[in-house]
mmCIF file of C-alpha atoms in Angstrom:
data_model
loop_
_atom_site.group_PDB
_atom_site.id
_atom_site.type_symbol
_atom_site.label_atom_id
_atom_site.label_comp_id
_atom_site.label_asym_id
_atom_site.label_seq_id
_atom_site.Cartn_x
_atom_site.Cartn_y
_atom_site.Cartn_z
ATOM 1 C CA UNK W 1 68.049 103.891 105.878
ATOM 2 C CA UNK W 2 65.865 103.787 102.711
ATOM 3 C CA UNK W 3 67.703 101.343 100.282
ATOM 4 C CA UNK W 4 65.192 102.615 97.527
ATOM 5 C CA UNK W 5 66.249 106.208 97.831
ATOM 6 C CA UNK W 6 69.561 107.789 96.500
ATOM 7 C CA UNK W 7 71.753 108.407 99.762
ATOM 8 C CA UNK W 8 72.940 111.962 100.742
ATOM 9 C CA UNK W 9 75.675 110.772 102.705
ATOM 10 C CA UNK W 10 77.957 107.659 102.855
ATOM 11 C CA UNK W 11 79.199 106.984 106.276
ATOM 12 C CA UNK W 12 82.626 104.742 106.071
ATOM 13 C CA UNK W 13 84.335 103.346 108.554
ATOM 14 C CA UNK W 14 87.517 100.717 109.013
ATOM 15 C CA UNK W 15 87.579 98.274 111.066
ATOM 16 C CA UNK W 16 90.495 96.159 112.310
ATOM 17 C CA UNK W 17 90.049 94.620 115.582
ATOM 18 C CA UNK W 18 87.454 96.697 116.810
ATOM 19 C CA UNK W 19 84.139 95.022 116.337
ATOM 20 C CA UNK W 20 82.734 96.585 119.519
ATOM 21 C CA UNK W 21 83.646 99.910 118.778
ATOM 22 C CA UNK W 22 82.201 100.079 115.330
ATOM 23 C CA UNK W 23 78.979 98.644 116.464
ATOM 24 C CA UNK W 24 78.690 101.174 119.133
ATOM 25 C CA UNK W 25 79.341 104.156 116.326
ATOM 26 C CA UNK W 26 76.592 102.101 114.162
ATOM 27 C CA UNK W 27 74.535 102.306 116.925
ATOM 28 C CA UNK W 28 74.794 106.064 116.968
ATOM 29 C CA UNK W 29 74.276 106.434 113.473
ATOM 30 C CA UNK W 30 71.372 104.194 113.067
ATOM 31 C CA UNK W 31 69.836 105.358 116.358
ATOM 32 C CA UNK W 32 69.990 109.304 115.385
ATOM 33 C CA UNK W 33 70.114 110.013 111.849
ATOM 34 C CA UNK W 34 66.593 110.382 110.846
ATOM 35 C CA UNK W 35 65.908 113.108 108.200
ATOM 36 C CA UNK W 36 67.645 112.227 105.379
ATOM 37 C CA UNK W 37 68.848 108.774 103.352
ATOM 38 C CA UNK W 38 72.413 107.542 104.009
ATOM 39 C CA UNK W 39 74.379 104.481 103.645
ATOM 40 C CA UNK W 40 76.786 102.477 105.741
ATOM 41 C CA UNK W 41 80.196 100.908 104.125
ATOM 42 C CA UNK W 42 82.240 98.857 106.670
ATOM 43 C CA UNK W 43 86.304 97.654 105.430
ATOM 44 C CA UNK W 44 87.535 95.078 108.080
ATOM 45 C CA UNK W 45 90.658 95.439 107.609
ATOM 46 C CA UNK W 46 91.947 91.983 107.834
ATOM 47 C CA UNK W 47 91.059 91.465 111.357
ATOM 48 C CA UNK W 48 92.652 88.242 112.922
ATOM 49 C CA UNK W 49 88.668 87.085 112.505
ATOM 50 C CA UNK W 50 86.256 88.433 109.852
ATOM 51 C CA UNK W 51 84.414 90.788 112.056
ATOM 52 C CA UNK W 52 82.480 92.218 109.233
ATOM 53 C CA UNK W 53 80.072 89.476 109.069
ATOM 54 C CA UNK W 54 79.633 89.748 113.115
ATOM 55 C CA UNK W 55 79.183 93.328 112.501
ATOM 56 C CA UNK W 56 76.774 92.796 109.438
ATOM 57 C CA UNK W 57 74.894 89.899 111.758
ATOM 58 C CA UNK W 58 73.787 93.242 114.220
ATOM 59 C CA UNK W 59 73.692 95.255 111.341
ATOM 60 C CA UNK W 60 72.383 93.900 107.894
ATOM 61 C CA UNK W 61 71.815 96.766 106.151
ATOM 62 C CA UNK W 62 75.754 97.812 105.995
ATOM 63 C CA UNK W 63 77.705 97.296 102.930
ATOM 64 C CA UNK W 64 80.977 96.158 102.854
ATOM 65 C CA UNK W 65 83.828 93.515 103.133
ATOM 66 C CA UNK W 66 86.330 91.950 104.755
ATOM 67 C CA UNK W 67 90.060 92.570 103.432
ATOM 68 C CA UNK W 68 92.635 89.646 103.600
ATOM 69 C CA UNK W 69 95.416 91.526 103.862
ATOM 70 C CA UNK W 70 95.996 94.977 105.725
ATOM 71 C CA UNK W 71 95.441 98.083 103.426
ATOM 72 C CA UNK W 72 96.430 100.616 105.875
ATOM 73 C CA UNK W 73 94.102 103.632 106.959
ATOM 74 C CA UNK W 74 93.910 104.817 103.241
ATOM 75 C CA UNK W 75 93.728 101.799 101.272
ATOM 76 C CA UNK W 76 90.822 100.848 103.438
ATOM 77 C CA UNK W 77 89.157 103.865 103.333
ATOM 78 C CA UNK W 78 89.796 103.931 99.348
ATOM 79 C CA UNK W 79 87.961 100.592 99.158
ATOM 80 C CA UNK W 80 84.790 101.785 100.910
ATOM 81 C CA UNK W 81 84.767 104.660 98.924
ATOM 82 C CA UNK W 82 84.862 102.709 95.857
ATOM 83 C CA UNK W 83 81.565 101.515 97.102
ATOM 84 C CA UNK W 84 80.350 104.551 98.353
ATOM 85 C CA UNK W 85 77.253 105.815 95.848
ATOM 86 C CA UNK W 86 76.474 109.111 98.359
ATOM 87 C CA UNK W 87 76.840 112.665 97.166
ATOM 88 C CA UNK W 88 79.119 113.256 100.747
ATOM 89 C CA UNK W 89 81.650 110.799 102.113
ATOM 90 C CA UNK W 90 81.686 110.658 105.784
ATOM 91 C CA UNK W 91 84.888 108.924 106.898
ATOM 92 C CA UNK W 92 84.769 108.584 110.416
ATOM 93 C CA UNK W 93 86.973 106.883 112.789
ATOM 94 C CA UNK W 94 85.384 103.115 114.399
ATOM 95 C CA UNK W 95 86.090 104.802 117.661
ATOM 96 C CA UNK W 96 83.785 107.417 117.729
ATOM 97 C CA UNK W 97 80.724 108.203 118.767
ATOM 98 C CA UNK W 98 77.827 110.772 116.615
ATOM 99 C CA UNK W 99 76.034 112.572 119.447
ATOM 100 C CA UNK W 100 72.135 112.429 119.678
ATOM 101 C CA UNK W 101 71.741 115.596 117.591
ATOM 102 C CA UNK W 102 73.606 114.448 114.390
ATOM 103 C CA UNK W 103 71.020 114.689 112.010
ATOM 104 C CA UNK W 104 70.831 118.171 112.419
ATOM 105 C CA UNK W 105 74.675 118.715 112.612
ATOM 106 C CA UNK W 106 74.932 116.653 109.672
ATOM 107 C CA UNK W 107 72.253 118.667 107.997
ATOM 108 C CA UNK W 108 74.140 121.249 108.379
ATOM 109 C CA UNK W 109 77.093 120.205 107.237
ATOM 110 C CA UNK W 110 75.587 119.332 103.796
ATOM 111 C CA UNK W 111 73.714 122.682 103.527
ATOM 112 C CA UNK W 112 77.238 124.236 104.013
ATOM 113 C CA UNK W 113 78.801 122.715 101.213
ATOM 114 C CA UNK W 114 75.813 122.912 99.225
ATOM 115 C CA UNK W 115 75.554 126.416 99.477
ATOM 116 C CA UNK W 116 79.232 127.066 98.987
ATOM 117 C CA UNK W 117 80.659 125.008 95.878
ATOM 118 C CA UNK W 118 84.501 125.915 96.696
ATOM 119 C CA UNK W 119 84.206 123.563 99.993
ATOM 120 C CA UNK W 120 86.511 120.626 99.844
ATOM 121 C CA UNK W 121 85.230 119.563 102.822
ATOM 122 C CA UNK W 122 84.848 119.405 106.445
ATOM 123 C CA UNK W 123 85.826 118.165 110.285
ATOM 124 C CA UNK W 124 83.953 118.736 112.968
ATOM 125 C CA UNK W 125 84.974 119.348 116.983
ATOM 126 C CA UNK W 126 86.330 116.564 117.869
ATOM 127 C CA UNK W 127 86.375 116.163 121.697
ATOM 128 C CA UNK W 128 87.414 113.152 124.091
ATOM 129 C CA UNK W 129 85.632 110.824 125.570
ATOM 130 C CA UNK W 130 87.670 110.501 128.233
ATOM 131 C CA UNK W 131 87.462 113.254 130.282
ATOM 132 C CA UNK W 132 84.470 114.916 128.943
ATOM 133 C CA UNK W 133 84.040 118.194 126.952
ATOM 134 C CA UNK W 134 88.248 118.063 126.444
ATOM 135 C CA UNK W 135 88.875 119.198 122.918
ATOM 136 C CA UNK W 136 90.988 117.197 120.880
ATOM 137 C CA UNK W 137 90.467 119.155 117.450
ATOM 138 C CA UNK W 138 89.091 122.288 116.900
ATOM 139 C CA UNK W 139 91.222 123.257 113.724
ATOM 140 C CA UNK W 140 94.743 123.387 112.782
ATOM 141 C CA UNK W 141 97.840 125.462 111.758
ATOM 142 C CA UNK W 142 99.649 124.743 108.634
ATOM 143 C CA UNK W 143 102.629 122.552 108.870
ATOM 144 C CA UNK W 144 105.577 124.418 108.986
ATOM 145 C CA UNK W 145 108.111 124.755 105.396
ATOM 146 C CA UNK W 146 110.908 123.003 106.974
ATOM 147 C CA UNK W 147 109.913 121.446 110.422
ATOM 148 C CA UNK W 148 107.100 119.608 109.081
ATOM 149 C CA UNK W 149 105.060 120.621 113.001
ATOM 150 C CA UNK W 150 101.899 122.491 113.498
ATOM 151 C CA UNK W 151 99.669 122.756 116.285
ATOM 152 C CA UNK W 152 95.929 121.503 116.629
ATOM 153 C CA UNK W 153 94.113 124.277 117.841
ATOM 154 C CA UNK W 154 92.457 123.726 121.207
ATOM 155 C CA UNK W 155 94.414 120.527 122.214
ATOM 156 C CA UNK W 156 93.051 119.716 125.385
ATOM 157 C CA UNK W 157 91.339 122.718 126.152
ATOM 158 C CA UNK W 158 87.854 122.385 127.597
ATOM 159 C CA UNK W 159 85.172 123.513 125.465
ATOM 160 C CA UNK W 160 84.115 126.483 126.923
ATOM 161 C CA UNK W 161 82.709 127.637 123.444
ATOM 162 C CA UNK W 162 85.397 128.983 122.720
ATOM 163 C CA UNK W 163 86.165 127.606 119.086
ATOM 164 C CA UNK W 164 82.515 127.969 117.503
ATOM 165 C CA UNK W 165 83.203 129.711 114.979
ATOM 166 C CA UNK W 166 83.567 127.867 111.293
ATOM 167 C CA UNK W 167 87.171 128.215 110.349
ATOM 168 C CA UNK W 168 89.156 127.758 107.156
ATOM 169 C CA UNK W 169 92.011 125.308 108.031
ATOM 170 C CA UNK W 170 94.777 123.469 105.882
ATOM 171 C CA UNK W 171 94.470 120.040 106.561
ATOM 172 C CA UNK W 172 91.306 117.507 107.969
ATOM 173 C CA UNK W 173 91.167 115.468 111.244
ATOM 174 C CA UNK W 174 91.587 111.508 110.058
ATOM 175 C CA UNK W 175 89.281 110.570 113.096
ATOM 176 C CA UNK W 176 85.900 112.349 110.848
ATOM 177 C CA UNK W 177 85.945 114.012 107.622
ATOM 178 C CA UNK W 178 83.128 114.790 105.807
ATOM 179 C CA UNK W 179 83.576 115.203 101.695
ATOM 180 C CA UNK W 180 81.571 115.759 98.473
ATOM 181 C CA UNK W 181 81.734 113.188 96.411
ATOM 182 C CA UNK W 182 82.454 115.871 93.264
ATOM 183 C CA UNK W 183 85.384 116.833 95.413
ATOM 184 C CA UNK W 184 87.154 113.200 95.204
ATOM 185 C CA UNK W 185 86.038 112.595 91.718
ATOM 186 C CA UNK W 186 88.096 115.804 90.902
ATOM 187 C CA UNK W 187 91.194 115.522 93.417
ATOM 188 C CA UNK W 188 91.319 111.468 93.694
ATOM 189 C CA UNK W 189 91.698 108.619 96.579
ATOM 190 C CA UNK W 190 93.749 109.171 99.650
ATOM 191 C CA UNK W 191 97.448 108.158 99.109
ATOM 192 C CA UNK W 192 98.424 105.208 100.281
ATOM 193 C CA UNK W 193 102.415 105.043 100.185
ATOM 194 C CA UNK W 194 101.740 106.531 104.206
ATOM 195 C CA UNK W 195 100.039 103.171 105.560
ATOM 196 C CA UNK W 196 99.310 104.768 108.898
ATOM 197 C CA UNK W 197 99.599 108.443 109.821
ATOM 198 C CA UNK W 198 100.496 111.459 107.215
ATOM 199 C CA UNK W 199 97.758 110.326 104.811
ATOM 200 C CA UNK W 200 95.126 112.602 105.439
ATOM 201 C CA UNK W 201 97.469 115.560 105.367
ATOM 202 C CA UNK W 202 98.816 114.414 102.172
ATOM 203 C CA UNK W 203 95.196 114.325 100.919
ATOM 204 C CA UNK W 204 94.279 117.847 102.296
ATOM 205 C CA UNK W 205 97.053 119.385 100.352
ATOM 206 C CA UNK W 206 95.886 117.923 96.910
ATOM 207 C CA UNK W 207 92.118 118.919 97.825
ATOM 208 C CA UNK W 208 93.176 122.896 98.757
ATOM 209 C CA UNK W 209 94.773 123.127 95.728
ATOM 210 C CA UNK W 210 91.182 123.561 94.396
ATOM 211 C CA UNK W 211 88.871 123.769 96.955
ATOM 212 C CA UNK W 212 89.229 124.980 100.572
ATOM 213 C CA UNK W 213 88.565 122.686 104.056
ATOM 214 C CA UNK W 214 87.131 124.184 106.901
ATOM 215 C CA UNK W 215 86.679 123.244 110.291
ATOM 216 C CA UNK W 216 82.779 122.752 111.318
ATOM 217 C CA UNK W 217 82.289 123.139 114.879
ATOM 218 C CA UNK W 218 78.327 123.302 114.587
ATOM 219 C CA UNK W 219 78.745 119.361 114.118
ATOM 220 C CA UNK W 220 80.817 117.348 116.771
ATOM 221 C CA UNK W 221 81.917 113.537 117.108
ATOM 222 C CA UNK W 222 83.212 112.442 120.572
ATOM 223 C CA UNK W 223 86.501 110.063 119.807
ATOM 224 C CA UNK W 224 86.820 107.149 122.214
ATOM 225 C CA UNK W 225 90.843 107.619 122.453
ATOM 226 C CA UNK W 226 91.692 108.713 125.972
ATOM 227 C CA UNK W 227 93.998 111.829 126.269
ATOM 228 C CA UNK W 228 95.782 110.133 128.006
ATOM 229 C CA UNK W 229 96.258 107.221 125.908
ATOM 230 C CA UNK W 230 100.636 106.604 125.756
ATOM 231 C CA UNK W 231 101.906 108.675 122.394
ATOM 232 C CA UNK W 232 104.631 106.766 122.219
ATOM 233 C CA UNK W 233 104.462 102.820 121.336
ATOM 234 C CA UNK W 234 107.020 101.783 118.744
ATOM 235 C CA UNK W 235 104.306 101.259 116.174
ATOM 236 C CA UNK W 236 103.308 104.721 116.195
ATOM 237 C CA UNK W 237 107.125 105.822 116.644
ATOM 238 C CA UNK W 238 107.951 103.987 113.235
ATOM 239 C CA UNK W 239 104.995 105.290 110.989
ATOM 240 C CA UNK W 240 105.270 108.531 112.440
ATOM 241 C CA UNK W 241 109.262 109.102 112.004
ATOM 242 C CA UNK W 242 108.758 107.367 108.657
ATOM 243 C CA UNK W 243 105.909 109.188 107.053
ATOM 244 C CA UNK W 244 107.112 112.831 108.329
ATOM 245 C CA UNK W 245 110.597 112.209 105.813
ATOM 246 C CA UNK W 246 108.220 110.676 103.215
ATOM 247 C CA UNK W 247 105.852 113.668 103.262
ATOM 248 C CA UNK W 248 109.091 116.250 103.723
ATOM 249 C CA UNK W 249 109.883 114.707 100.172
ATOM 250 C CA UNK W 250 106.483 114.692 98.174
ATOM 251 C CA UNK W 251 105.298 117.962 100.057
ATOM 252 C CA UNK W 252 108.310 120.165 99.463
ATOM 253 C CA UNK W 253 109.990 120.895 96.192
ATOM 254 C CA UNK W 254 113.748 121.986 95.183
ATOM 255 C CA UNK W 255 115.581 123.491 97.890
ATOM 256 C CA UNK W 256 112.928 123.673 100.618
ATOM 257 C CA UNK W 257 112.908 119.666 100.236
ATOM 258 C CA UNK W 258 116.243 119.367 100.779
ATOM 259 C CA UNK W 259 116.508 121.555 103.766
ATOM 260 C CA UNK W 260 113.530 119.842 105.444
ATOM 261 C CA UNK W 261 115.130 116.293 104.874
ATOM 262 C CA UNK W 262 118.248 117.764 106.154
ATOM 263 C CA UNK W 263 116.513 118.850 109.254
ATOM 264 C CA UNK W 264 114.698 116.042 109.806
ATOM 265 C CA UNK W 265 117.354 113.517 109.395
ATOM 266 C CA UNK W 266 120.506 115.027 110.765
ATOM 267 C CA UNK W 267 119.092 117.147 113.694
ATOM 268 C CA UNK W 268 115.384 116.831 114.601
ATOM 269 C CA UNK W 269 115.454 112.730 114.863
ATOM 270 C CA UNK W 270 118.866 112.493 116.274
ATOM 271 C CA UNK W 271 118.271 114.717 118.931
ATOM 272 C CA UNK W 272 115.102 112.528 119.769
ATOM 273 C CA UNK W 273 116.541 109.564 119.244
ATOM 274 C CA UNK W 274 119.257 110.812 122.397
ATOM 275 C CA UNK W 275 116.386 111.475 124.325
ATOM 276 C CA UNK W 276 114.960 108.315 123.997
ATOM 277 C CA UNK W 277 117.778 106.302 124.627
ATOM 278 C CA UNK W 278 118.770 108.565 127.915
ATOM 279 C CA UNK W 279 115.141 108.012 129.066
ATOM 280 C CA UNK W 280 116.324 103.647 128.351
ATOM 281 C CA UNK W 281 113.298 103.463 125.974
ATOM 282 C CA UNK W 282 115.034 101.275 123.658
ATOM 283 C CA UNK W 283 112.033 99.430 122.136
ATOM 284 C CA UNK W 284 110.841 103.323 120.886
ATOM 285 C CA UNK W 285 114.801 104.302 119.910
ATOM 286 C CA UNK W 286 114.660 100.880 117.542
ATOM 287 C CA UNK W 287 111.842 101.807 116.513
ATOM 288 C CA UNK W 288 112.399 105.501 115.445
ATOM 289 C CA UNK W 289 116.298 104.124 113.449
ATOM 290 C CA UNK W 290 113.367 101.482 111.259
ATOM 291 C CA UNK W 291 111.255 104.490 110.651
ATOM 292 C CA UNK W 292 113.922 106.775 109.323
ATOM 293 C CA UNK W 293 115.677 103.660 107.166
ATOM 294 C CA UNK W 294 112.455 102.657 105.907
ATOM 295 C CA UNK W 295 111.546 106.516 104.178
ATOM 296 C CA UNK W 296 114.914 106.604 102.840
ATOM 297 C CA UNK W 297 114.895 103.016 101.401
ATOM 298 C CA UNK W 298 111.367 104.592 99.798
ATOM 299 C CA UNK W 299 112.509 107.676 98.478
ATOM 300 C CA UNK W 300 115.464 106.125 96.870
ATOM 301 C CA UNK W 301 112.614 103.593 95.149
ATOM 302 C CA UNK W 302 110.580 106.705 94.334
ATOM 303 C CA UNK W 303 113.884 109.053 93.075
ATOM 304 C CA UNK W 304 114.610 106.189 90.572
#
């Protein structure tokens, strides 16, 4: 990294926790990118130790901080990109991993978007560590008007090759997307009334108003969560329940809203919530009721 040069692209990454991971995805980036300048902007956070200056010890030419309190997935990523001076943002997840060939992916990437101005931005193939060459993202449907579901394309399908062809998709991966910096000075920051979860779509929908995402599979990060990692702990029960209302209301307007809040609160949750509780997962069931008081205790704030 040339701190005398302008930087193409300005890797960020949050940390909370998970010093070893995001040294292992520094290593990656230092070890491989090559041909072009970059920078590297660190947010711990608040970690229950300041792991940015552990991470900054191995690494001194990262910029950075460490947060006192929590900001949540966007706030943190907000910060970094308030220090972020590239002319692409590369948000990437501290649990991944940029394969040896990513200056030429990356390359790529930017001659993409340089060549085509209406690009809002991109995600590559994502694919799990754990087992190897499994697909995690290789695109995505839209969201559904009512529902609020869609389905990642490929889920845990081996890559066969089969999804190498660039595609024009709705909404970015959180785990890497790659942005213009022209892009966010005309759309904005990521929102951050989600905390954890829902953010990124939120985001996508405000960027292809004006622009269009697309989903890169020339350039490829391998993501450290196992597939089979549980989907189901009560933290990720409460954000998820909660942010699929909150996005239902600032996604869908007049009628439509109402009929997706409807859904969502009187049938889809209910019917889960009986599930859970059959199954005795009462910690998950608790968990789901917060969720779903929590995004209507919000929207009344908001409807005020």
């Amino acid at each position: 990294m040339n701190s005398m040069s302008h930087p193409r692209v300005s890797f960020i990454t949050v940390n909370f926790n998970g010093a070893r991971d995001t040294i292992n995805l520094l290593r990656t980036i230092f070890d491989h990118i090559r041909s072009f300048c970059f920078e590297v902007i660190v947010i711990d956070n608040a970690s229950n130790e300041n792991e940015f200056q552990v991470i900054k010890k191995q690494y001194p030419l990262i910029k950075g901080e460490y947060l006192s309190e929590n900001l949540g997935f966007a706030g943190g990523n907000n910060r970094g990109l308030e220090m972020a001076i590239g002319d692409y943002l590369y948000f990437i997840n501290n649990d991944t991993l940029l394969p040896t060939d990513a200056d030429a992916q990356i390359r790529s990437m930017i001659s993409f978007c340089d060549a085509n101005p209406k690009v809002g931005g991109l995600s590559p193939k994502i694919l799990y560590h754990t087992p190897r060459n499994l697909i995690q993202f290789a695109g995505s449907t839209s969201l559904t008007p009512i529902t609020i579901r869609n389905k990642q394309i490929g889920y845990r399908e081996m890559d066969l090759g089969q999804y190498d062809q660039i595609l024009q998709i709705p909404y970015f991966h959180g785990a890497a997307m790659f942005v213009p910096k022209t892009v966010i000075d005309y759309v904005g920051k990521m929102p951050t009334c989600y905390f954890l979860y829902y953010e990124e779509l939120d985001w996508s929908n405000s960027i292809t108003q004006y622009f269009q995402l697309f989903y890169f599979p020339k350039a490829q990060v391998v993501h450290l969560e196992s597939a089979s990692t549980g989907m189901d702990s009560p933290l990720k029960m409460f954000y998820i329940t909660r942010n699929r209302v909150i996005f239902s209301y600032r996604q869908r307007k007049c009628s439509l809203r109402v009929l997706s809040l409807s859904y969502l609160i009187l049938m889809a949750f209910p019917i889960h919530l009986c599930l859970l509780l059959f199954k005795l997962k009462f910690k998950q069931s608790m968990a789901m009721m917060k969720g779903i008081w929590s995004a209507c205790r919000w929207i009344m704030i908001e409807s005020r």
